[in-house]
Amino acid sequence: MPSNRRVFLAAAGAALTAAPAAAPAAAAPHPHPASARAALAELLAGNRRYAAGTPRHPHQGRDRRRLLAAGQQPFAVVVGCIDSRVPPELVFDQGLGDLLCIRTAAQVLDEAGLASVQYGVAELGIPLVLVLGHERCGAIAAALAHLRDGTPVPGHLRVLVDEILPAARRTRPVPGDWADHTVRAHTSWVRDAIRADPAFDAAEVTAARFDLDSGRVRLLP
């Protein structure tokens, strides 16, 4: 963290400590990336730290929490999977107030998910939406098993499988790892669906795949 930012946060924390009963009138200034390009660069830099085993774990202290009490201004929306191995704040080495995360199995979006993305873009002015898929996704595996041998899909899980099946069918003839092809195709489809919606015109929308073994995030074409 740059020294001037540490000084700023320390000063803000001291002010809040001196007057704990008075809530700030507005969100404090922040040095978050202001453009989609800068936001994506920050995410990828954080991921490189995470994958290398040298995370900074920024913005997780008491001063940061107090600074954010007045309001939030995250710099990226991450639409990701619920998989416990892929928490965006850790994968991208970010902290409190940095990311707005929407997580469902296989990053399947319903109206509530889309509304959440829209809140980030339209109300918070977030410039970047990143759709993050990952290898060895359980929801993807369930969809492939259903398509391959008719394995039953119980209850609400059917909604997830139905959303994944188009990508699975398209990639079935492609040589190689069917599951990974489906992950990539489905993640790209979610990205394209968000891109096509005029509600998100103010943001850049991109997609990436997370590798569980290496810890690396790589952008999808």
mmCIF file of C-alpha atoms in Angstrom:
data_model
loop_
_atom_site.group_PDB
_atom_site.id
_atom_site.type_symbol
_atom_site.label_atom_id
_atom_site.label_comp_id
_atom_site.label_asym_id
_atom_site.label_seq_id
_atom_site.Cartn_x
_atom_site.Cartn_y
_atom_site.Cartn_z
ATOM 1 C CA MET A 1 0.000 0.000 0.000
ATOM 2 C CA PRO A 2 1.517 3.433 -0.917
ATOM 3 C CA SER A 3 2.729 5.472 2.054
ATOM 4 C CA ASN A 4 0.415 8.411 1.311
ATOM 5 C CA ARG A 5 -2.562 6.026 1.409
ATOM 6 C CA ARG A 6 -1.436 4.646 4.778
ATOM 7 C CA VAL A 7 -1.194 8.204 6.113
ATOM 8 C CA PHE A 8 -4.653 9.008 4.750
ATOM 9 C CA LEU A 9 -6.249 5.923 6.299
ATOM 10 C CA ALA A 10 -4.505 6.465 9.604
ATOM 11 C CA ALA A 11 -5.706 10.079 9.725
ATOM 12 C CA ALA A 12 -9.247 9.077 8.863
ATOM 13 C CA GLY A 13 -9.199 6.354 11.507
ATOM 14 C CA ALA A 14 -7.907 8.791 14.112
ATOM 15 C CA ALA A 15 -10.669 11.269 13.314
ATOM 16 C CA LEU A 16 -13.323 8.592 13.648
ATOM 17 C CA THR A 17 -11.849 7.400 16.929
ATOM 18 C CA ALA A 18 -11.949 10.942 18.312
ATOM 19 C CA ALA A 19 -15.656 11.274 17.544
ATOM 20 C CA PRO A 20 -17.193 7.783 17.480
ATOM 21 C CA ALA A 21 -20.780 9.014 17.814
ATOM 22 C CA ALA A 22 -20.736 11.165 14.680
ATOM 23 C CA ALA A 23 -21.125 9.327 11.390
ATOM 24 C CA PRO A 24 -19.381 10.883 8.377
ATOM 25 C CA ALA A 25 -21.700 12.790 6.070
ATOM 26 C CA ALA A 26 -20.312 11.214 2.893
ATOM 27 C CA ALA A 27 -18.020 8.473 1.736
ATOM 28 C CA ALA A 28 -14.357 9.315 2.072
ATOM 29 C CA PRO A 29 -12.230 9.801 -1.041
ATOM 30 C CA HIS A 30 -10.460 6.741 -2.320
ATOM 31 C CA PRO A 31 -7.709 5.951 -4.844
ATOM 32 C CA HIS A 32 -9.583 3.111 -6.541
ATOM 33 C CA PRO A 33 -9.109 2.649 -10.294
ATOM 34 C CA ALA A 34 -11.434 5.010 -12.160
ATOM 35 C CA SER A 35 -11.489 3.205 -15.520
ATOM 36 C CA ALA A 36 -12.286 -0.331 -16.609
ATOM 37 C CA ARG A 37 -8.745 -0.771 -17.934
ATOM 38 C CA ALA A 38 -7.198 0.292 -14.629
ATOM 39 C CA ALA A 39 -9.654 -1.837 -12.659
ATOM 40 C CA LEU A 40 -8.807 -4.925 -14.685
ATOM 41 C CA ALA A 41 -5.090 -4.248 -14.292
ATOM 42 C CA GLU A 42 -5.560 -4.030 -10.518
ATOM 43 C CA LEU A 43 -7.459 -7.325 -10.428
ATOM 44 C CA LEU A 44 -4.833 -9.142 -12.482
ATOM 45 C CA ALA A 45 -1.980 -7.694 -10.422
ATOM 46 C CA GLY A 46 -3.697 -8.873 -7.247
ATOM 47 C CA ASN A 47 -4.186 -12.315 -8.741
ATOM 48 C CA ARG A 48 -0.510 -12.544 -9.606
ATOM 49 C CA ARG A 49 0.300 -11.839 -5.956
ATOM 50 C CA TYR A 50 -2.190 -14.465 -4.810
ATOM 51 C CA ALA A 51 -0.888 -17.111 -7.215
ATOM 52 C CA ALA A 52 2.706 -16.408 -6.224
ATOM 53 C CA GLY A 53 1.873 -16.800 -2.540
ATOM 54 C CA THR A 54 2.714 -13.163 -1.748
ATOM 55 C CA PRO A 55 -0.679 -11.534 -1.106
ATOM 56 C CA ARG A 56 -0.827 -8.158 0.637
ATOM 57 C CA HIS A 57 -4.301 -8.707 2.160
ATOM 58 C CA PRO A 58 -5.087 -5.002 1.726
ATOM 59 C CA HIS A 59 -7.938 -3.009 3.258
ATOM 60 C CA GLN A 60 -8.833 -5.426 6.036
ATOM 61 C CA GLY A 61 -8.073 -3.420 9.173
ATOM 62 C CA ARG A 62 -10.126 -1.383 11.601
ATOM 63 C CA ASP A 63 -9.282 1.935 9.966
ATOM 64 C CA ARG A 64 -10.533 0.669 6.621
ATOM 65 C CA ARG A 65 -13.762 -0.575 8.184
ATOM 66 C CA ARG A 66 -14.358 2.806 9.793
ATOM 67 C CA LEU A 67 -13.571 4.628 6.594
ATOM 68 C CA LEU A 68 -16.187 2.596 4.734
ATOM 69 C CA ALA A 69 -18.899 3.125 7.329
ATOM 70 C CA ALA A 70 -20.111 6.200 5.420
ATOM 71 C CA GLY A 71 -20.507 4.419 2.087
ATOM 72 C CA GLN A 72 -18.895 2.169 -0.474
ATOM 73 C CA GLN A 73 -17.316 2.684 -3.856
ATOM 74 C CA PRO A 74 -15.974 -0.672 -5.125
ATOM 75 C CA PHE A 75 -14.027 -0.612 -8.371
ATOM 76 C CA ALA A 76 -15.197 -3.905 -9.954
ATOM 77 C CA VAL A 77 -18.174 -6.233 -10.034
ATOM 78 C CA VAL A 78 -17.190 -9.901 -9.992
ATOM 79 C CA VAL A 79 -19.837 -12.387 -11.121
ATOM 80 C CA GLY A 80 -18.499 -15.708 -9.894
ATOM 81 C CA CYS A 81 -19.282 -19.187 -8.654
ATOM 82 C CA ILE A 82 -20.204 -20.144 -5.088
ATOM 83 C CA ASP A 83 -17.325 -22.661 -4.999
ATOM 84 C CA SER A 84 -15.508 -22.256 -1.683
ATOM 85 C CA ARG A 85 -12.156 -22.469 -3.473
ATOM 86 C CA VAL A 86 -12.791 -19.338 -5.549
ATOM 87 C CA PRO A 87 -13.514 -16.381 -3.224
ATOM 88 C CA PRO A 88 -12.946 -13.266 -5.367
ATOM 89 C CA GLU A 89 -11.509 -11.117 -2.577
ATOM 90 C CA LEU A 90 -8.775 -13.702 -1.991
ATOM 91 C CA VAL A 91 -8.236 -14.692 -5.631
ATOM 92 C CA PHE A 92 -7.675 -11.029 -6.539
ATOM 93 C CA ASP A 93 -6.004 -10.047 -3.237
ATOM 94 C CA GLN A 94 -8.494 -7.316 -2.411
ATOM 95 C CA GLY A 95 -10.221 -6.233 0.785
ATOM 96 C CA LEU A 96 -13.174 -4.435 2.307
ATOM 97 C CA GLY A 97 -14.968 -2.134 -0.102
ATOM 98 C CA ASP A 98 -12.956 -3.153 -3.158
ATOM 99 C CA LEU A 99 -15.238 -5.617 -4.951
ATOM 100 C CA LEU A 100 -18.966 -6.100 -5.402
ATOM 101 C CA CYS A 101 -19.385 -9.881 -5.674
ATOM 102 C CA ILE A 102 -22.384 -11.755 -7.035
ATOM 103 C CA ARG A 103 -21.959 -15.509 -6.611
ATOM 104 C CA THR A 104 -24.172 -18.362 -7.775
ATOM 105 C CA ALA A 105 -23.335 -21.920 -8.801
ATOM 106 C CA ALA A 106 -21.545 -21.769 -12.172
ATOM 107 C CA GLN A 107 -22.193 -18.007 -12.161
ATOM 108 C CA VAL A 108 -25.727 -18.655 -13.437
ATOM 109 C CA LEU A 109 -27.637 -15.370 -13.435
ATOM 110 C CA ASP A 110 -31.293 -14.885 -12.577
ATOM 111 C CA GLU A 111 -33.187 -11.592 -12.255
ATOM 112 C CA ALA A 112 -31.869 -11.002 -8.744
ATOM 113 C CA GLY A 113 -28.303 -11.494 -9.971
ATOM 114 C CA LEU A 114 -28.793 -9.175 -12.919
ATOM 115 C CA ALA A 115 -30.369 -6.566 -10.670
ATOM 116 C CA SER A 116 -27.360 -6.827 -8.364
ATOM 117 C CA VAL A 117 -24.986 -6.228 -11.275
ATOM 118 C CA GLN A 118 -27.113 -3.289 -12.378
ATOM 119 C CA TYR A 119 -26.950 -1.818 -8.883
ATOM 120 C CA GLY A 120 -23.174 -1.864 -9.072
ATOM 121 C CA VAL A 121 -22.995 -0.360 -12.538
ATOM 122 C CA ALA A 122 -25.855 2.154 -12.424
ATOM 123 C CA GLU A 123 -25.941 3.161 -8.771
ATOM 124 C CA LEU A 124 -22.315 2.812 -7.698
ATOM 125 C CA GLY A 125 -20.757 3.728 -11.043
ATOM 126 C CA ILE A 126 -18.506 0.657 -11.183
ATOM 127 C CA PRO A 127 -16.634 0.627 -14.522
ATOM 128 C CA LEU A 128 -15.837 -3.100 -14.812
ATOM 129 C CA VAL A 129 -17.844 -6.324 -14.649
ATOM 130 C CA LEU A 130 -15.760 -9.518 -14.633
ATOM 131 C CA VAL A 131 -17.442 -12.903 -15.080
ATOM 132 C CA LEU A 132 -15.225 -15.517 -13.434
ATOM 133 C CA GLY A 133 -15.535 -19.229 -14.221
ATOM 134 C CA HIS A 134 -13.273 -21.930 -12.866
ATOM 135 C CA GLU A 135 -12.112 -25.446 -13.599
ATOM 136 C CA ARG A 136 -13.692 -28.528 -11.991
ATOM 137 C CA CYS A 137 -16.983 -26.766 -11.362
ATOM 138 C CA GLY A 138 -19.514 -29.067 -9.681
ATOM 139 C CA ALA A 139 -22.504 -27.536 -11.459
ATOM 140 C CA ILE A 140 -20.801 -28.040 -14.807
ATOM 141 C CA ALA A 141 -20.076 -31.668 -13.889
ATOM 142 C CA ALA A 142 -23.754 -32.211 -13.012
ATOM 143 C CA ALA A 143 -24.856 -30.813 -16.356
ATOM 144 C CA LEU A 144 -22.437 -33.041 -18.259
ATOM 145 C CA ALA A 145 -23.517 -36.132 -16.316
ATOM 146 C CA HIS A 146 -27.154 -35.372 -17.104
ATOM 147 C CA LEU A 147 -26.411 -34.870 -20.784
ATOM 148 C CA ARG A 148 -24.105 -37.876 -21.054
ATOM 149 C CA ASP A 149 -26.092 -40.576 -19.248
ATOM 150 C CA GLY A 150 -29.346 -39.027 -18.078
ATOM 151 C CA THR A 151 -28.335 -38.633 -14.434
ATOM 152 C CA PRO A 152 -31.362 -37.113 -12.657
ATOM 153 C CA VAL A 153 -31.152 -33.490 -11.525
ATOM 154 C CA PRO A 154 -33.145 -33.014 -8.310
ATOM 155 C CA GLY A 155 -35.126 -29.983 -7.188
ATOM 156 C CA HIS A 156 -33.803 -26.494 -7.744
ATOM 157 C CA LEU A 157 -30.558 -27.791 -9.255
ATOM 158 C CA ARG A 158 -32.455 -28.230 -12.504
ATOM 159 C CA VAL A 159 -32.400 -24.454 -13.003
ATOM 160 C CA LEU A 160 -28.605 -24.481 -12.981
ATOM 161 C CA VAL A 161 -28.284 -27.426 -15.319
ATOM 162 C CA ASP A 162 -30.756 -25.971 -17.800
ATOM 163 C CA GLU A 163 -28.654 -22.810 -18.035
ATOM 164 C CA ILE A 164 -25.421 -24.754 -18.565
ATOM 165 C CA LEU A 165 -26.737 -27.312 -21.089
ATOM 166 C CA PRO A 166 -26.502 -25.038 -24.171
ATOM 167 C CA ALA A 167 -22.756 -24.558 -23.638
ATOM 168 C CA ALA A 168 -22.315 -28.271 -22.930
ATOM 169 C CA ARG A 169 -24.101 -29.243 -26.134
ATOM 170 C CA ARG A 170 -22.098 -26.798 -28.234
ATOM 171 C CA THR A 171 -18.758 -28.037 -26.931
ATOM 172 C CA ARG A 172 -19.460 -31.776 -26.830
ATOM 173 C CA PRO A 173 -17.942 -32.445 -30.294
ATOM 174 C CA VAL A 174 -14.792 -30.420 -29.525
ATOM 175 C CA PRO A 175 -11.710 -32.584 -28.916
ATOM 176 C CA GLY A 176 -10.157 -32.390 -25.480
ATOM 177 C CA ASP A 177 -11.565 -31.738 -22.019
ATOM 178 C CA TRP A 178 -15.331 -31.440 -22.407
ATOM 179 C CA ALA A 179 -15.800 -30.056 -18.905
ATOM 180 C CA ASP A 180 -13.233 -27.315 -19.382
ATOM 181 C CA HIS A 181 -14.599 -26.431 -22.807
ATOM 182 C CA THR A 182 -18.020 -26.092 -21.200
ATOM 183 C CA VAL A 183 -16.680 -23.876 -18.419
ATOM 184 C CA ARG A 184 -15.127 -21.539 -20.957
ATOM 185 C CA ALA A 185 -18.162 -21.497 -23.251
ATOM 186 C CA HIS A 186 -20.649 -20.968 -20.438
ATOM 187 C CA THR A 187 -18.566 -18.225 -18.803
ATOM 188 C CA SER A 188 -18.251 -16.441 -22.139
ATOM 189 C CA TRP A 189 -22.002 -16.792 -22.703
ATOM 190 C CA VAL A 190 -22.771 -15.136 -19.350
ATOM 191 C CA ARG A 191 -20.397 -12.314 -20.277
ATOM 192 C CA ASP A 192 -22.062 -11.881 -23.661
ATOM 193 C CA ALA A 193 -25.539 -11.871 -22.116
ATOM 194 C CA ILE A 194 -24.521 -9.052 -19.771
ATOM 195 C CA ARG A 195 -22.844 -7.165 -22.604
ATOM 196 C CA ALA A 196 -25.982 -7.381 -24.722
ATOM 197 C CA ASP A 197 -28.185 -5.829 -22.038
ATOM 198 C CA PRO A 198 -28.399 -2.019 -22.339
ATOM 199 C CA ALA A 199 -28.695 -1.787 -18.549
ATOM 200 C CA PHE A 200 -24.932 -2.395 -18.417
ATOM 201 C CA ASP A 201 -23.779 -0.149 -21.259
ATOM 202 C CA ALA A 202 -21.847 2.077 -18.852
ATOM 203 C CA ALA A 203 -19.448 -0.717 -17.879
ATOM 204 C CA GLU A 204 -16.864 -2.851 -19.622
ATOM 205 C CA VAL A 205 -17.766 -6.544 -19.329
ATOM 206 C CA THR A 206 -15.130 -9.257 -19.625
ATOM 207 C CA ALA A 207 -14.690 -12.917 -18.693
ATOM 208 C CA ALA A 208 -11.940 -15.041 -17.202
ATOM 209 C CA ARG A 209 -11.185 -18.555 -16.000
ATOM 210 C CA PHE A 210 -9.599 -19.432 -12.664
ATOM 211 C CA ASP A 211 -7.194 -22.368 -12.465
ATOM 212 C CA LEU A 212 -7.483 -24.186 -9.135
ATOM 213 C CA ASP A 213 -4.017 -25.718 -9.408
ATOM 214 C CA SER A 214 -1.974 -22.648 -10.243
ATOM 215 C CA GLY A 215 -4.208 -20.007 -8.695
ATOM 216 C CA ARG A 216 -4.019 -17.962 -11.879
ATOM 217 C CA VAL A 217 -6.826 -16.064 -13.568
ATOM 218 C CA ARG A 218 -6.645 -15.823 -17.351
ATOM 219 C CA LEU A 219 -8.891 -13.722 -19.552
ATOM 220 C CA LEU A 220 -11.138 -15.443 -22.073
ATOM 221 C CA PRO A 221 -11.340 -14.276 -25.674
#
